Coordinates of C-alpha atoms and ligand atoms in Angstrom, one line a residue:
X216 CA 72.8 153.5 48.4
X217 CA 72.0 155.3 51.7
X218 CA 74.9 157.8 50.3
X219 CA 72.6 158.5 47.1
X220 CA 69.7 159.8 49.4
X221 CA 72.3 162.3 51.1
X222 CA 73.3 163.4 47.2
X223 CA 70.2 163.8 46.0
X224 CA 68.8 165.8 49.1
X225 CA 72.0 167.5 48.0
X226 CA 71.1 168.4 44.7
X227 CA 67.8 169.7 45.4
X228 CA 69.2 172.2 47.5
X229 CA 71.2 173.5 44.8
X230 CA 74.6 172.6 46.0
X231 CA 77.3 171.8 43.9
X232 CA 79.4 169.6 46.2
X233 CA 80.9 166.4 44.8
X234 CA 79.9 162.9 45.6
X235 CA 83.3 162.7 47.9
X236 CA 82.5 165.2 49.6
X237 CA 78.9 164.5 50.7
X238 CA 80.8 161.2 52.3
X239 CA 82.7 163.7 54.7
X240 CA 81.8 165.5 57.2
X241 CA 82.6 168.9 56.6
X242 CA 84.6 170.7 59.6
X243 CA 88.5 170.6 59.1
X244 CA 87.6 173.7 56.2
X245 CA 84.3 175.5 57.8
X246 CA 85.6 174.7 61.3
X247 CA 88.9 176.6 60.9
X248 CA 89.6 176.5 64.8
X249 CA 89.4 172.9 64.9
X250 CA 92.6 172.2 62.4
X251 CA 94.5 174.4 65.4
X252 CA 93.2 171.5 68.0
X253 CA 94.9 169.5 65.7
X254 CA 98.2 171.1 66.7
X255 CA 100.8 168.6 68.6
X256 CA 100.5 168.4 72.3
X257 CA 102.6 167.0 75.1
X258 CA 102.1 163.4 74.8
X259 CA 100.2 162.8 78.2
X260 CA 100.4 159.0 77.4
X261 CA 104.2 158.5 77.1
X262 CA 104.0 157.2 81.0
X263 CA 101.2 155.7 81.2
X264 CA 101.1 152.3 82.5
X265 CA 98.6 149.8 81.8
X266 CA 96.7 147.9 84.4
X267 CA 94.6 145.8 82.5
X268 CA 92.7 145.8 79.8
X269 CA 88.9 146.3 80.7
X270 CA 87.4 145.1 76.7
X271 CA 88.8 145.0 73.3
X272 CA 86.9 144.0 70.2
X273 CA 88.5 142.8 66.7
X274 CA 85.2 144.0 64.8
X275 CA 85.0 147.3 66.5
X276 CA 88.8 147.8 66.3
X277 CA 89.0 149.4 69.1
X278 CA 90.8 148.9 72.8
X279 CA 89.6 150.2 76.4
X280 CA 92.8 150.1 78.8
X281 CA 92.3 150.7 82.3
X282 CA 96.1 152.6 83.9
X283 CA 98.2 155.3 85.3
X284 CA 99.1 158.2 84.6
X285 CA 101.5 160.1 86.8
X286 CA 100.2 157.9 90.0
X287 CA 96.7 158.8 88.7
X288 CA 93.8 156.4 87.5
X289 CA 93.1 156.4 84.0
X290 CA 91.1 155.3 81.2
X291 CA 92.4 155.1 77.8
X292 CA 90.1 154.3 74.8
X293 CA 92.0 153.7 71.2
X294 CA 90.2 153.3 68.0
X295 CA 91.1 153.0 64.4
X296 CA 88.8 154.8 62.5
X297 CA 87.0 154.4 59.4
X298 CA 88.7 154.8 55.5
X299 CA 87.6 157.9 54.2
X300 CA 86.9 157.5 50.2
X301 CA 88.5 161.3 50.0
X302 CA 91.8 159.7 50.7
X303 CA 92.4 157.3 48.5
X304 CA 94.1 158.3 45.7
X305 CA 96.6 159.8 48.3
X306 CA 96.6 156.7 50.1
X307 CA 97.2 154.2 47.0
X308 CA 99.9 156.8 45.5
X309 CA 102.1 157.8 48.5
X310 CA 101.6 154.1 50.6
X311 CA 104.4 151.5 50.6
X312 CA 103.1 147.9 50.1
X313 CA 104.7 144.6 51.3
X314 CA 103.8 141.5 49.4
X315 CA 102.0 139.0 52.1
X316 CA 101.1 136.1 49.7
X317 CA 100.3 135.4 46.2
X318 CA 98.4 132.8 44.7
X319 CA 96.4 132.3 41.2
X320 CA 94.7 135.9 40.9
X321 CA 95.1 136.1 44.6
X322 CA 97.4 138.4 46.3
X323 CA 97.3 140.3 50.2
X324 CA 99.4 142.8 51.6
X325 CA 100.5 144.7 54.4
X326 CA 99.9 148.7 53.0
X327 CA 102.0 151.0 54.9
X328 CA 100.3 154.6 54.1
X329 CA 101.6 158.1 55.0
X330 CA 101.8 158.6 59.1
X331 CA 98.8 161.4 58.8
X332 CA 96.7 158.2 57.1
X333 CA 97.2 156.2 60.0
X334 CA 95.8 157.9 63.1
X335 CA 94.0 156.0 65.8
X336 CA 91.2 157.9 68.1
X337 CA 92.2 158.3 71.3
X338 CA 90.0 159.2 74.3
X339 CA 91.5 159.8 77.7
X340 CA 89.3 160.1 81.1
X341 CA 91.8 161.2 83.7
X342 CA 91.7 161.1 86.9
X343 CA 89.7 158.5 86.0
X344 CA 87.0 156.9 89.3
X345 CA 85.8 153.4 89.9
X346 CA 82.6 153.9 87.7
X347 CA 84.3 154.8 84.7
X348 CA 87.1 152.0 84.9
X349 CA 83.5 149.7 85.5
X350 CA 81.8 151.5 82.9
X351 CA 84.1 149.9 80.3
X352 CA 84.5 146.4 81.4
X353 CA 82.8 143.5 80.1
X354 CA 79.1 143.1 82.2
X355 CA 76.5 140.9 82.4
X356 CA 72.9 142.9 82.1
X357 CA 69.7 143.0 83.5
X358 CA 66.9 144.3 82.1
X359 CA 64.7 146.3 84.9
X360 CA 61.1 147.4 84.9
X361 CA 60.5 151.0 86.8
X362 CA 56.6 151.6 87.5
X363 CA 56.4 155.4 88.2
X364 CA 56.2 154.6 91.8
X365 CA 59.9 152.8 91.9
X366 CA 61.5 155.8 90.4
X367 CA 60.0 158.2 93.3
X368 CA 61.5 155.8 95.8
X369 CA 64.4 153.5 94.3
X370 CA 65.6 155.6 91.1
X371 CA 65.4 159.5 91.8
X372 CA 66.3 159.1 95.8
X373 CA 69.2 157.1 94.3
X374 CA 70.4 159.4 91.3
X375 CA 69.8 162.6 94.3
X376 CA 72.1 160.5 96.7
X377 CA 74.9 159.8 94.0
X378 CA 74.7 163.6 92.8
X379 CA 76.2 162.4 89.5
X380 CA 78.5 165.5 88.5
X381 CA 77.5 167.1 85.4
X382 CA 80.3 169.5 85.0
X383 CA 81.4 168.9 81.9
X384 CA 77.9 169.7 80.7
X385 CA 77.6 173.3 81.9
X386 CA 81.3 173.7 80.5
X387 CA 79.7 173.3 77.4
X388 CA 76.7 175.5 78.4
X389 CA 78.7 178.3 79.9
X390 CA 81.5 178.2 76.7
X391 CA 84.3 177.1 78.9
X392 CA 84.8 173.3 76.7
X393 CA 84.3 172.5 73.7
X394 CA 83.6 176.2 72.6
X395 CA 84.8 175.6 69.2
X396 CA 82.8 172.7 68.6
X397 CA 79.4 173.9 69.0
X398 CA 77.6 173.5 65.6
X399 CA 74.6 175.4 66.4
X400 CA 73.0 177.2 70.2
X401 CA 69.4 178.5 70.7
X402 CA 70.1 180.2 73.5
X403 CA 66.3 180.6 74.9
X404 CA 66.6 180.0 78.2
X405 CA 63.5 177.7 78.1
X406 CA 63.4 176.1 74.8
X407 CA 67.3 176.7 73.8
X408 CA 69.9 174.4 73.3
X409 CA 73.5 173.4 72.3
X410 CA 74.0 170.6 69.3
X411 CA 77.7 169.6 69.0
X412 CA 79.4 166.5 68.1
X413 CA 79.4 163.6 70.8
X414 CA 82.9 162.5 72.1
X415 CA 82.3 159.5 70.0
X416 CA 82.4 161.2 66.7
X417 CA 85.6 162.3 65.2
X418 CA 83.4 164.2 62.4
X419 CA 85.7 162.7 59.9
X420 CA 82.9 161.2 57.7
X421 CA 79.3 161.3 58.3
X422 CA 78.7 157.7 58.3
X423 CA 79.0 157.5 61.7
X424 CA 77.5 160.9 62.7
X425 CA 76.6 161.5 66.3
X426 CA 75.6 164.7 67.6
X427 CA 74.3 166.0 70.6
X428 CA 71.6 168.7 71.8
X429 CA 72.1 169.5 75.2
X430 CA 69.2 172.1 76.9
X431 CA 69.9 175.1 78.7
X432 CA 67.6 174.3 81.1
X433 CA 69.3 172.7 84.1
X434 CA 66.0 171.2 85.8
X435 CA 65.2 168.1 83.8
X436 CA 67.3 165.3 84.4
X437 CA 65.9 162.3 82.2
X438 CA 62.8 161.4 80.4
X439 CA 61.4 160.5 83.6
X440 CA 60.9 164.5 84.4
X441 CA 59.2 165.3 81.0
X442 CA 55.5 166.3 81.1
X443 CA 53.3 168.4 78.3
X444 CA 55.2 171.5 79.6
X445 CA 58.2 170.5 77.9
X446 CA 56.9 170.3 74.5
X447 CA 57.6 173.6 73.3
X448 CA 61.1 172.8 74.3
X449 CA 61.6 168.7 72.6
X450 CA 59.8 170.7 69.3
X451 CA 62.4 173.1 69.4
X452 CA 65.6 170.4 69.9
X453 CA 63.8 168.2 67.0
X454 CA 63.2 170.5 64.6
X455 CA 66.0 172.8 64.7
X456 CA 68.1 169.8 65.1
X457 CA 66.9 168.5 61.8
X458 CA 67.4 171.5 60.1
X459 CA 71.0 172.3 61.0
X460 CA 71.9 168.6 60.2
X461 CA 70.6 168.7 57.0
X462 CA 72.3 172.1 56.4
X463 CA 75.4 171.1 57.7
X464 CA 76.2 167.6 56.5
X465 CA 73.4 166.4 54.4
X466 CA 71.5 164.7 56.1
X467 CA 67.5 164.4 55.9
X468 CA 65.5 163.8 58.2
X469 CA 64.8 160.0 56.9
X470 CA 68.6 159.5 57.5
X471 CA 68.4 160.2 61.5
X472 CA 67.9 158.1 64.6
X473 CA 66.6 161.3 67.3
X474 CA 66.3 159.7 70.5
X475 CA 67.0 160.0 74.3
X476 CA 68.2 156.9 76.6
X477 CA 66.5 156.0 79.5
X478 CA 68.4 155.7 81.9
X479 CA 70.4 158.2 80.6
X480 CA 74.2 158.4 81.0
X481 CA 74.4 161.4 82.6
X482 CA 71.1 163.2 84.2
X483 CA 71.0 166.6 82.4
X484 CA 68.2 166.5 79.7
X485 CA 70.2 166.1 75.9
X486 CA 68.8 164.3 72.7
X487 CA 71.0 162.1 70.7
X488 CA 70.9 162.5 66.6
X489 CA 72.8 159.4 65.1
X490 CA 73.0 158.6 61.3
X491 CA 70.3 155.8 60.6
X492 CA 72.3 152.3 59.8
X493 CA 74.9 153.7 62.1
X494 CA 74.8 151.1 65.3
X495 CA 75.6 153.5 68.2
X496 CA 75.8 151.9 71.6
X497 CA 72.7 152.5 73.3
X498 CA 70.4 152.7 70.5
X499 CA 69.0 149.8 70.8
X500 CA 65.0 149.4 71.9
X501 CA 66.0 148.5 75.8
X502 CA 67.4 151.8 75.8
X503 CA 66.1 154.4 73.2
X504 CA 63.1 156.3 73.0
X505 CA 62.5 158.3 69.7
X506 CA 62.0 161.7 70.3
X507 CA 59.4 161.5 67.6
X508 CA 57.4 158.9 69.8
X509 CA 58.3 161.0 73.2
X510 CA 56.5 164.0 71.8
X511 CA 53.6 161.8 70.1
X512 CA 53.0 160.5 73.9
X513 CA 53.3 163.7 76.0
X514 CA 50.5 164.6 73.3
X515 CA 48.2 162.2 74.0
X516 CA 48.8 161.8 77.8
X517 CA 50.6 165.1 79.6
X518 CA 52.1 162.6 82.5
X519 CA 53.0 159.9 80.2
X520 CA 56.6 159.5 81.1
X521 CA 55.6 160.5 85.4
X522 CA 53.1 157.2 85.3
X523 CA 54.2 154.3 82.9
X524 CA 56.7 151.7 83.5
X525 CA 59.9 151.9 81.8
X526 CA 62.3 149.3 80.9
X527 CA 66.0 149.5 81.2
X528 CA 69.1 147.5 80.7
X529 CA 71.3 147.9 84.1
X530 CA 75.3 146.6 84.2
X531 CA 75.6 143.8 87.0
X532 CA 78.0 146.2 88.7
X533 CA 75.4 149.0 88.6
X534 CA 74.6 150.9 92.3
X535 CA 70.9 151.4 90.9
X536 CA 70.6 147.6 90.5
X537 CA 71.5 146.9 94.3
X538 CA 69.0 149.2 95.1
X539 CA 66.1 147.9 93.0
X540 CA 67.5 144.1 94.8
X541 CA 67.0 145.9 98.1
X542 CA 63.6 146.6 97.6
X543 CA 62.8 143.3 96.3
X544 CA 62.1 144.1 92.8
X545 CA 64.5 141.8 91.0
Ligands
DD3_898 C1 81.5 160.5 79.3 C2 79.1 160.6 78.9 C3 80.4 161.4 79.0 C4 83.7 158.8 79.8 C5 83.5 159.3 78.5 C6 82.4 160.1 78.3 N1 80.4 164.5 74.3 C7 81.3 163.3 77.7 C8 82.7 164.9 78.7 C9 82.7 165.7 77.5 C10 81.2 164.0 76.5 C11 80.4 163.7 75.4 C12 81.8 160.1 80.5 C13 82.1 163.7 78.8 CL1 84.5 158.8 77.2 C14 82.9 159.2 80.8 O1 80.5 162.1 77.8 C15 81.9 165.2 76.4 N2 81.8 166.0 75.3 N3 79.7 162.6 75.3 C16 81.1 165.6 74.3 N4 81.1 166.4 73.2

């Protein structure tokens, strides 16, 4: 049903794509560079050696694996990834099937498809620190409430003191990662930004779409920072961001979750732009704020975000949690 929305947007816009097609995201044709990433490499994992395995989930079918490579730490994430309807007449015709029982109308199997079928998402941090090893493991949570006077002097002094390396973020800014990836730049030095897909995505359908608009401007680390000022520039992100979606894979507006986290994952202002019904981690109301609601607020009250309390999920293992303990506030 949800698909049917997409199509019809489609149509209106005078495309002639096929239903199929509308399911996939389309980069491994318009993105030509992205097949040559594709290419082989040097398998970095052949030596890696597992430590332990920091979560694994049979639903999410997917494995986080805390281990070495080459004496260094390292995090491996594996995921299967979703059927795409585009490959099933491949899949049924070239697949090998072993029977696993039979019974009355009944039957299973163990379908054995084409090695190019049967690729599993593989995300590597290497060298890999403590946080990232605890970022994965299984936590307890709190939830926290920040006045705007805890995040002066628990939250900011803390985030300043950690000076949480953003480098991978400028890469992207200055064209040195991810080059190839970027979908669309505004590169206004006030109100520009970078939309591209998130590391989570492997843009092979757009069920699970997740994209990411990442500002050029370098002084705004989290909601938190966000006053009137920055309007112009969350207009920008929202509406451009829309657009190019909806160009690009389909997409209306009505079929987007736009949001920021607070606290984000890494303090470098960027808006998140998931497909609605898709349950990204983090999008859920302890965490996200709509970027429709963010602008609605600064509207009505130019300090909003500078004076309310906020509410946050922190891990157990969390520095900033330790902190708020220390100052008697949980
Ligand atoms: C991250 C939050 C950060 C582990 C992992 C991810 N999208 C990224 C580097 C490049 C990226 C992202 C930190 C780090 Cl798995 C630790 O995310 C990224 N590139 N989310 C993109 N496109």
């Amino acid at each position: 049903m949800a698909d049917n929305t997409a199509k019809r947007e489609l149509d209106a816009a005078g495309s002639d794509e096929l239903s199929p097609e509308v399911k996939r995201a389309k980069t491994e044709d318009e993105n030509g560079g992205e097949n040559g990433k594709e290419a082989e490499c040097e398998n970095v994992l052949s030596g890696f050696k597992t430590s332990s395995v920091l979560r694994d989930s049979a639903r999410e079918k997917n494995i986080f694996i805390h281990g070495k490579v080459a004496d260094q730490d390292a995090v491996v994430i594996l995921e299967k990834t979703p059927i795409r309807e585009d490959t099933l007449t491949e899949l049924f015709t070239h697949s090998t099937l072993k029977l696993v029982m039979k019974n009355d109308i009944y039957s299973t199997y163990q379908l054995q498809p084409p090695p190019r079928f049967n690729e599993i998402k593989t995300t590597v941090v290497c060298p890999a620190t403590e946080k990232h090893v605890k970022k994965y493991q299984c936590q307890e949570s709190y939830l926290m409430e920040e006045t705007g006077d805890d995040y002066q002097s628990i939250t900011l002094p803390y985030i300043q003191k950690q000076g949480f390396s953003v480098q991978w973020v400028y890469n992207i800014l200055e064209k040195k990662a991810e080059t190839e990836r970027i979908v669309y730049e505004d590169p206004d030095p006030e109100v520009g930004f970078v939309l591209l897909p998130d590391f989570k995505w492997d843009q092979k359908q757009v069920d699970d779409l997740y994209l990411i608009a990442i500002t050029h401007r370098r002084d705004i680390k989290s909601l938190r920072d966000l006053t009137s000022e920055h309007l112009p520039l969350l207009q920008n992100m929202f509406q451009k961001g829309k657009e190019i979606i909806l160009q690009r894979y389909n997409l209306p507006a009505s079929k987007l979750r736009v949001y920021l986290h607070y606290q984000p994952s890494y303090y470098h202002l960027h808006v998140h732009f998931t497909k609605l019904g898709y349950e990204a981690p983090g999008c859920g109301v302890e965490r996200a704020h709509l970027l429709a609601d963010v602008i609605q607020n600064l509207q009505s009250d130019p300090q909003y975000y500078k004076t309310r309390t906020l509410y946050f999920p922190l891990r157990a293992d969390d520095g900033l949690l330790s902190m708020f303990k220390e100052a008697g506030k949980l």
